[in-house]
Short mmCIF file of C-alpha atoms in Angstrom, two decimals:
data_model
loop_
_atom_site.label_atom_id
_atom_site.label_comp_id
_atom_site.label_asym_id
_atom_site.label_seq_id
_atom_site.Cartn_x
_atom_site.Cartn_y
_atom_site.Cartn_z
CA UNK A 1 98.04 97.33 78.32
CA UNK A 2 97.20 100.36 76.36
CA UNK A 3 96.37 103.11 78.77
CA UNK A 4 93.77 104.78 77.30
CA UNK A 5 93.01 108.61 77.43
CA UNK A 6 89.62 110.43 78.80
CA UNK A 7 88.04 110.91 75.45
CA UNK A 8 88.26 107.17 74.97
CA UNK A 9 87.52 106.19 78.29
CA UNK A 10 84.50 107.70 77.88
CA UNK A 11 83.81 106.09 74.55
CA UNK A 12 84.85 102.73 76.33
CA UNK A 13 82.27 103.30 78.90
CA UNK A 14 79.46 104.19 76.70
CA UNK A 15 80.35 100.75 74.64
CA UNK A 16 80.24 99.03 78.16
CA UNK A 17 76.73 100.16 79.12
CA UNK A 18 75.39 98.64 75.44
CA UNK A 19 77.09 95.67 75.96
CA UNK A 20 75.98 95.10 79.57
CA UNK A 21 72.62 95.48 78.61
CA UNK A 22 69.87 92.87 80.27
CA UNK A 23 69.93 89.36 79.01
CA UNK A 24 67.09 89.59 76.84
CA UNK A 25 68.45 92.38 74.74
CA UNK A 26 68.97 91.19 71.35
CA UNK A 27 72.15 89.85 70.30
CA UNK A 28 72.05 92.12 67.20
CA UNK A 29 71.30 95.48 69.21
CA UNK A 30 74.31 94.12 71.40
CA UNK A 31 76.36 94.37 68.24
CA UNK A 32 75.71 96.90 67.04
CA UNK A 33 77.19 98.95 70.49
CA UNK A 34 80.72 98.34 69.05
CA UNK A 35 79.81 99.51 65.22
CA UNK A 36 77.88 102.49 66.45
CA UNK A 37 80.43 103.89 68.16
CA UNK A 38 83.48 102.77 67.29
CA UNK A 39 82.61 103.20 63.29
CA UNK A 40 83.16 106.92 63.92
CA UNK A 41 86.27 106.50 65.50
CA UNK A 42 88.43 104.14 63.53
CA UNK A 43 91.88 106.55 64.61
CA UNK A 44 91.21 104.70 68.46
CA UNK A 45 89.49 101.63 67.29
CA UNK A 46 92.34 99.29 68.85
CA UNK A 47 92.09 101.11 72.21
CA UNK A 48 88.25 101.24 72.05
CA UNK A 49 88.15 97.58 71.12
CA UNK A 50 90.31 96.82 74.09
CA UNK A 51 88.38 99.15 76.52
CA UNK A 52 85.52 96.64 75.93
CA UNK A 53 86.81 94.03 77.35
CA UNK A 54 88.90 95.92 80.24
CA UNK A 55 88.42 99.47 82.10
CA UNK A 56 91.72 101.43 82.48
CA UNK A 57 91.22 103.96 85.56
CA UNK A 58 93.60 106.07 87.03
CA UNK A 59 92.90 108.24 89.82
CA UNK A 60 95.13 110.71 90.20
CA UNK A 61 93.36 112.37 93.85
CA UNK A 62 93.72 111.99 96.82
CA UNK A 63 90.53 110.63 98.73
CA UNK A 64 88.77 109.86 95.37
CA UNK A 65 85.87 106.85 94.35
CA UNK A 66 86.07 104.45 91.21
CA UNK A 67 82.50 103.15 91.06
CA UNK A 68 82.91 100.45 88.38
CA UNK A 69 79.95 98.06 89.54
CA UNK A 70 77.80 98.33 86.89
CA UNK A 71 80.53 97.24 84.58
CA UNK A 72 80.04 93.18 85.57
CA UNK A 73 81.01 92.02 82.67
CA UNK A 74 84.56 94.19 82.53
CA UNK A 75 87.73 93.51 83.80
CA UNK A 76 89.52 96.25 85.23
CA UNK A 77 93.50 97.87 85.82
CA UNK A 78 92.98 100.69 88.79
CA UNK A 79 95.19 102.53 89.90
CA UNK A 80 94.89 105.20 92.95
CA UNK A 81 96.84 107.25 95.82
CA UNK A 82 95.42 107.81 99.17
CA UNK A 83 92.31 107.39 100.78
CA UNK A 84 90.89 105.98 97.76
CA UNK A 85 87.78 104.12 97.45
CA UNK A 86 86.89 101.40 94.58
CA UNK A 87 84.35 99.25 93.99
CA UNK A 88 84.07 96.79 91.04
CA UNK A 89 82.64 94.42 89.47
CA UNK A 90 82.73 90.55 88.80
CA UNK A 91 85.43 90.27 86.28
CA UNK A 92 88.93 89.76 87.11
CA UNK A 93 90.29 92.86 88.59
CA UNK A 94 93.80 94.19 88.85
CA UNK A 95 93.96 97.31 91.64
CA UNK A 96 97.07 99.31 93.20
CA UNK A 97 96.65 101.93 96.14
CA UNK A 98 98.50 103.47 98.60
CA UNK A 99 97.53 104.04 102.22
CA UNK A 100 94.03 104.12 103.44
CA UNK A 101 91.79 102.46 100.63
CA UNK A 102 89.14 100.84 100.77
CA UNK A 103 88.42 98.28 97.96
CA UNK A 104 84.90 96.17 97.08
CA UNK A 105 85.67 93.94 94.82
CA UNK A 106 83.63 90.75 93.06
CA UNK A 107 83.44 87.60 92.08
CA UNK A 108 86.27 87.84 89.23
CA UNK A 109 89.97 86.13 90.29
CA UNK A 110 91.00 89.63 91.62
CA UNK A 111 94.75 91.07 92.54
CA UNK A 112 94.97 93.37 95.01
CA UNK A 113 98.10 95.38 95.72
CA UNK A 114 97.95 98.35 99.08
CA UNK A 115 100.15 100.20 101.58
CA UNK A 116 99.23 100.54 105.35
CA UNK A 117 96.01 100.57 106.55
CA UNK A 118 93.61 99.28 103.79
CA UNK A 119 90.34 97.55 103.90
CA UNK A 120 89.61 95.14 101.21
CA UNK A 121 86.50 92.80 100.96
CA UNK A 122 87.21 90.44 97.68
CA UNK A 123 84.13 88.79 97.34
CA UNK A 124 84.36 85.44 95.91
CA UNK A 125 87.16 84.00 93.41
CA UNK A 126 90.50 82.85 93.36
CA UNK A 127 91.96 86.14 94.69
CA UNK A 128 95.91 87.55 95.20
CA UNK A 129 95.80 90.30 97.77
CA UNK A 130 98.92 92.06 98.89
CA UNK A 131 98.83 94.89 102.05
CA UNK A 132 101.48 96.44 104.52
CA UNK A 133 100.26 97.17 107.91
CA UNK A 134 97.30 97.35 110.03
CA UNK A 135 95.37 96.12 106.95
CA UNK A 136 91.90 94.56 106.92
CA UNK A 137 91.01 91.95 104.53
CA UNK A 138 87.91 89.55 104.10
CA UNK A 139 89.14 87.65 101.25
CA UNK A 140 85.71 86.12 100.76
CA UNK A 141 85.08 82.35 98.72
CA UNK A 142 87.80 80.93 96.57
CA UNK A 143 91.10 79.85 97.54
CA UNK A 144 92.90 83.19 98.44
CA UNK A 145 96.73 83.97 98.35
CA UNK A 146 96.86 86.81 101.06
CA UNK A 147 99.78 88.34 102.77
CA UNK A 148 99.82 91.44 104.96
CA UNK A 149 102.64 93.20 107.39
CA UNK A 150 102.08 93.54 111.21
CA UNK A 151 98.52 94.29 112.61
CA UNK A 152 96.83 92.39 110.16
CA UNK A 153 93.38 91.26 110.53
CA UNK A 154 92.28 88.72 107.78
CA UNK A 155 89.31 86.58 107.48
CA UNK A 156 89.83 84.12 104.74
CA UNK A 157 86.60 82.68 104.11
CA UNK A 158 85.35 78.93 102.53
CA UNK A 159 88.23 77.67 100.22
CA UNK A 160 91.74 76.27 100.32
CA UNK A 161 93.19 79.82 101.43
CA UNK A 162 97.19 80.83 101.90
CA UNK A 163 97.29 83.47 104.61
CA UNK A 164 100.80 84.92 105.34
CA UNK A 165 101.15 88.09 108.01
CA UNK A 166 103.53 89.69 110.28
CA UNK A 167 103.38 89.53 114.28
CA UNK A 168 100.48 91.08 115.92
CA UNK A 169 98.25 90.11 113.11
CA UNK A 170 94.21 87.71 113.60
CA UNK A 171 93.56 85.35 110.88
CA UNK A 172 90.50 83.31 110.88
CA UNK A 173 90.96 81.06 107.90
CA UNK A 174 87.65 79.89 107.73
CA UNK A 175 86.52 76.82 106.07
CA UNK A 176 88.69 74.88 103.92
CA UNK A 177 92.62 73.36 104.08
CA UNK A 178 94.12 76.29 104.73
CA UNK A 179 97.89 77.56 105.55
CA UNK A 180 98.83 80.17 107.63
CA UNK A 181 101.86 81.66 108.43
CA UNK A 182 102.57 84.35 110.89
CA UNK A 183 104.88 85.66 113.46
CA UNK A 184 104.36 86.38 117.08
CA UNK A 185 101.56 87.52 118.86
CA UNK A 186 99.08 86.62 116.77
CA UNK A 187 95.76 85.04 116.76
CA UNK A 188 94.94 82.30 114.27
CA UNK A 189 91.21 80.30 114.21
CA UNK A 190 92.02 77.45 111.39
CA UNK A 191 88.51 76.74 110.99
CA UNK A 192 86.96 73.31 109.74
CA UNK A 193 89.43 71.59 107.00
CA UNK A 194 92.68 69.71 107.20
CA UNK A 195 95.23 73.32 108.09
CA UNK A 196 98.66 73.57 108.56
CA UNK A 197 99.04 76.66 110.78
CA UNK A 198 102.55 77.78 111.82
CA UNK A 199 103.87 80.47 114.39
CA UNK A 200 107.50 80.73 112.89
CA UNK A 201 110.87 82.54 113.52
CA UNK A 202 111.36 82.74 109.88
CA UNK A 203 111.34 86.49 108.55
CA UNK A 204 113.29 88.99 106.87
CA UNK A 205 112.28 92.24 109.06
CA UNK A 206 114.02 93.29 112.02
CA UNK A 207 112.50 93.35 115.20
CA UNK A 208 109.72 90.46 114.74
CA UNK A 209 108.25 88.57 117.39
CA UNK A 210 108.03 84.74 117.57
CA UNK A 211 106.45 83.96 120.71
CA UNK A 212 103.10 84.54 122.33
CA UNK A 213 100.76 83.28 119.99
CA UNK A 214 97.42 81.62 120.38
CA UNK A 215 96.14 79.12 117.79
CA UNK A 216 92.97 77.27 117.49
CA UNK A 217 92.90 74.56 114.95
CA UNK A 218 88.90 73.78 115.03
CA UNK A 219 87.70 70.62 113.04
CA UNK A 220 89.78 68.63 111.25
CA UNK A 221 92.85 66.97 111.08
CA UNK A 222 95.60 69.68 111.57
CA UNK A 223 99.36 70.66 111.34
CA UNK A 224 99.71 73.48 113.95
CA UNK A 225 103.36 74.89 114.82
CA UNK A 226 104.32 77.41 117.25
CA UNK A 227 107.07 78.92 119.30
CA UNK A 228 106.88 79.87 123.32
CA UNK A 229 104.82 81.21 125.90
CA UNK A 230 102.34 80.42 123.19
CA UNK A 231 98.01 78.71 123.63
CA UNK A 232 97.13 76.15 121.22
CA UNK A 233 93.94 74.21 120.63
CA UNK A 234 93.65 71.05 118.81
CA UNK A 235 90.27 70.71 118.84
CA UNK A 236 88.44 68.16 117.31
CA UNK A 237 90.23 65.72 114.77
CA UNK A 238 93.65 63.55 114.70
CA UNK A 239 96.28 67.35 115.26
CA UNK A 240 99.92 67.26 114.80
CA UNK A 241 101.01 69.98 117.67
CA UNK A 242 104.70 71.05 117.12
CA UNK A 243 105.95 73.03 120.32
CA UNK A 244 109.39 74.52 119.41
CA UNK A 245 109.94 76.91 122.60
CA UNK A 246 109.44 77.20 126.42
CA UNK A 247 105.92 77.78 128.18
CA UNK A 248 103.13 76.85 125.83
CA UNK A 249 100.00 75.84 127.40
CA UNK A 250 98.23 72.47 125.05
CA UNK A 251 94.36 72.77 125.83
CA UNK A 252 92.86 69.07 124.66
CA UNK A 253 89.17 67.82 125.68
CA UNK A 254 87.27 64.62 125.53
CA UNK A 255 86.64 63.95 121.84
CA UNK A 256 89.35 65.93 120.79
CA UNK A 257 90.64 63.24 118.96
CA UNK A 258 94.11 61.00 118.81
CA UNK A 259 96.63 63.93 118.84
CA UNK A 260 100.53 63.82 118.55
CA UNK A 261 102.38 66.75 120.43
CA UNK A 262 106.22 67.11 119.76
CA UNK A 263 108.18 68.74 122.12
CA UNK A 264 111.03 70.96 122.09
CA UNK A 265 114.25 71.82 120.14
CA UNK A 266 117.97 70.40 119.82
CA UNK A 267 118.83 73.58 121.85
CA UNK A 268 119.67 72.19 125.28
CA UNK A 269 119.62 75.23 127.08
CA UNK A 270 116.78 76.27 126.34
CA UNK A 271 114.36 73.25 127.23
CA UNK A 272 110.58 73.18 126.15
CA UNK A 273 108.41 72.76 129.36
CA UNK A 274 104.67 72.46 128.16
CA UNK A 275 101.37 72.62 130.08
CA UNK A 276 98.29 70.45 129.09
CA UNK A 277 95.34 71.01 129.94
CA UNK A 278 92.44 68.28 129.72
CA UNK A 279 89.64 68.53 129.88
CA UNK A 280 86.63 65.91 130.79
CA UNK A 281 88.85 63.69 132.29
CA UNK A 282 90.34 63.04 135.34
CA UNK A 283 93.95 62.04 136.63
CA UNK A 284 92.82 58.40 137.58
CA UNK A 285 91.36 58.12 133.77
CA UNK A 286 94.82 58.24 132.66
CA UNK A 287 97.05 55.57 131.73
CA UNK A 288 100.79 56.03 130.43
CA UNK A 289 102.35 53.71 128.19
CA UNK A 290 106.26 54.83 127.30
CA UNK A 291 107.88 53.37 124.00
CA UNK A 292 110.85 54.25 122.15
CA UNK A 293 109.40 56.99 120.34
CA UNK A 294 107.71 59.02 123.13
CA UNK A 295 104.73 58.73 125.66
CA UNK A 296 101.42 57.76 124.71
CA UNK A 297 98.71 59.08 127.23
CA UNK A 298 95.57 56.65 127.19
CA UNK A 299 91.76 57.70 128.63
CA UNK A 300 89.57 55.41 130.27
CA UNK A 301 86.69 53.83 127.50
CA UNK A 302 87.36 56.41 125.02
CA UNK A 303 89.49 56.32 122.02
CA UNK A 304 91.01 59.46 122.29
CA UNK A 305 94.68 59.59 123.18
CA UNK A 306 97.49 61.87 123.01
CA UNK A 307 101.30 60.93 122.17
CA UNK A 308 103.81 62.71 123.65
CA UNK A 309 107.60 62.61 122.04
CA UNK A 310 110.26 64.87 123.47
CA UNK A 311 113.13 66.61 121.98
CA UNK A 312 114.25 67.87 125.04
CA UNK A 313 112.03 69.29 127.54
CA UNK A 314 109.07 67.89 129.59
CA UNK A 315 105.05 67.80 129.82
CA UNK A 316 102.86 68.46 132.68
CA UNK A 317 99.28 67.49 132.56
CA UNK A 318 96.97 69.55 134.33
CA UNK A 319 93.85 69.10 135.02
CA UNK A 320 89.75 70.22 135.54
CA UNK A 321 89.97 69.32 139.77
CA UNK A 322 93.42 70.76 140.12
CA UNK A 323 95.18 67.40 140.03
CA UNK A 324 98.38 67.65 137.60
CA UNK A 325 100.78 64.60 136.20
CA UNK A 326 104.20 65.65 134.64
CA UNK A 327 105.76 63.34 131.97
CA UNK A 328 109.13 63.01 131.42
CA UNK A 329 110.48 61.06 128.66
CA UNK A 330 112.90 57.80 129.09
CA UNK A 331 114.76 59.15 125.57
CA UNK A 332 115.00 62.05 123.76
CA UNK A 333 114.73 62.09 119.93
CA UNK A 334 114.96 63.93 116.86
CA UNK A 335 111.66 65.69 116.08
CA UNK A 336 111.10 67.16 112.65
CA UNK A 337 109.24 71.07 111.98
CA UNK A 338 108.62 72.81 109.26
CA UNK A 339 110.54 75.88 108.12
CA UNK A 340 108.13 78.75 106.74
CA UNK A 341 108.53 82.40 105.95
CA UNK A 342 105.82 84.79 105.74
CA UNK A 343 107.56 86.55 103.18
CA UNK A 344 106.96 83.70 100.59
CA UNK A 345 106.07 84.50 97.17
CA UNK A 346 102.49 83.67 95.83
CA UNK A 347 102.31 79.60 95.42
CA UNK A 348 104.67 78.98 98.54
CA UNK A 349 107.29 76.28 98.09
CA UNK A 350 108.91 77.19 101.43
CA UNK A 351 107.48 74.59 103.44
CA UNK A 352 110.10 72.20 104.21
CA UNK A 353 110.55 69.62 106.67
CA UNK A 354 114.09 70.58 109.22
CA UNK A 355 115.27 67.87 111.93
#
């Protein structure tokens, strides 16, 4: 791209404002924007011509605004340092900052690239956002690629969103089949839509946590993965609950659905002793039925159920009146999870299936 200097970003803008003119403008005083300004001007034509279709800015201070709204026809290339703020418009914007921005972007297919502690709402569109840490992002409509570093707080909103962050990092992926990947304590809310939401131990930092998340899969039919001492959630729809470490509390209630929770690791020593708690039934609604694969717990005239298969380690269920019945399986087995890194590149291809 042809960076283009202040005398002809200037013209560019000027050619902008004609051609963003209101719809009933007439297509001939709309055309004549680009001869009666760039006629004079033939030695920057190319650049001019270019500018026309996309805004070059550059901000070279610290703490400084690009107020491109008006523009909602342009595409943009921004560039800034600190503190920055910059707002655009609907076509498909391409912005780099360092620390402390604050971007408004709209409803183009956006890219997004920040350092530590950024706020960027996206607006709608298929949008590529990038920040480091403690970073705020509402990635709006569309379905998102985000990733962000530690302290991360992310709202994804309605599409078929990728959300990647560090440990220590809250992602509600809102509405859609999302994935999310993130490290230890961390908060996810999948939202409604078929997710695949993973707590790994995958990462290529030092010093990452991996346990101690809590996970809510909401409605739908989910794929939710975590690690120990962690609180997952089903809720409602057929779940897939993956428990790879020691201490994780399962919360399941009437309706929830006909779940499958697998349990533990090959690691011996280290068993994986989960907690579940269930709700709107009682100990004498339960029946046990053991096969070859695992434990299925039935309810009393409901469908729901929840099958239990063991790796090594053990289930207790606990629940509303105090009452608790632990599960032990006749046979361990080989349980498959699925390796993820948050450090993927944008379109994934991580995701892989480990026994």
């Amino acid at each position: 791209m042809t960076t283009i200097s202040s005398t002809n970003n200037a013209t560019a803008l000027s050619i902008l404002q004609r051609m963003n003119a209101p719809e009933n403008t007439s297509s001939n005083t709309k055309a004549s924007a680009l001869t009666d300004v760039l006629g004079p001007i033939q030695s920057i034509s190319d650049a001019s011509k270019q500018a026309a279709q996309r805004i070059v800015a550059i901000l070279h201070d610290n703490g400084g605004t690009i107020d491109l709204s008006s523009y909602t026809r342009a595409s943009a290339d921004v560039s800034a340092l600190n503190n920055a703020t910059i707002t655009t418009g609907d076509g498909n914007t391409s912005i780099e900052a360092l620390d402390r921005a604050t971007i408004h972007s709209g409803s183009g297919n956006d890219h997004a690239n920040v350092q530590n502690y950024a706020t960027i709402y996206a607006g709608a569109g298929n949008d590529v956002l990038r920040a480091y840490s403690n970073a705020k992002i509402d990635a709006g409509a569309g379905n998102d690629w985000v990733s962000a570093y530690d302290h991360a707080t992310v709202d994804g909103g309605d599409g078929n969103d990728e959300i990647r962050t560090y440990d220590y990092s809250t992602v509600d992926a809102g509405n859609g089949d999302d994935v999310v990947v993130t490290l230890g304590n961390s908060t996810i809310e999948g939202g409604a839509g078929n997710d695949t939401l993973i707590v790994t131990s995958h990462r290529s930092e030092k010093n990452s946590t991996f346990d101690n998340a809590t996970v809510d899969g909401g409605d739908g039919d989910d794929y939710i993965q975590v690690n120990g001492n962690s609180t997952v959630t089903g809720g409602t729809g057929n779940d897939t609950i993956r428990v790879l470490g020691n201490g994780t509390t399962i919360n399941y209630r009437k309706g929830d659905g006909q779940d499958t929770i697998g349990i533990g690791t090959t690691n011996i020593t280290a068993p994986a002793n989960t907690t579940i708690n269930i709700g709107g039934y009682s100990k004498n609604d339960v029946t046990l039925t053991r096969g070859d694969t695992g434990v299925t717990v039935s309810f009393k005239g409901s469908e729901d159920s929840l099958t239990l298969q063991f790796e090594y380690g053990s289930a207790r269920l606990s629940f509303e009146d105090g009452a608790s019945l632990d599960v032990t399986p006749t046979d361990f087995t080989r349980l498959q999870h699925l390796q993820a890194f948050v450090d993927a590149p944008v379109g994934g291809g991580d995701l892989e299936w480990l026994t």
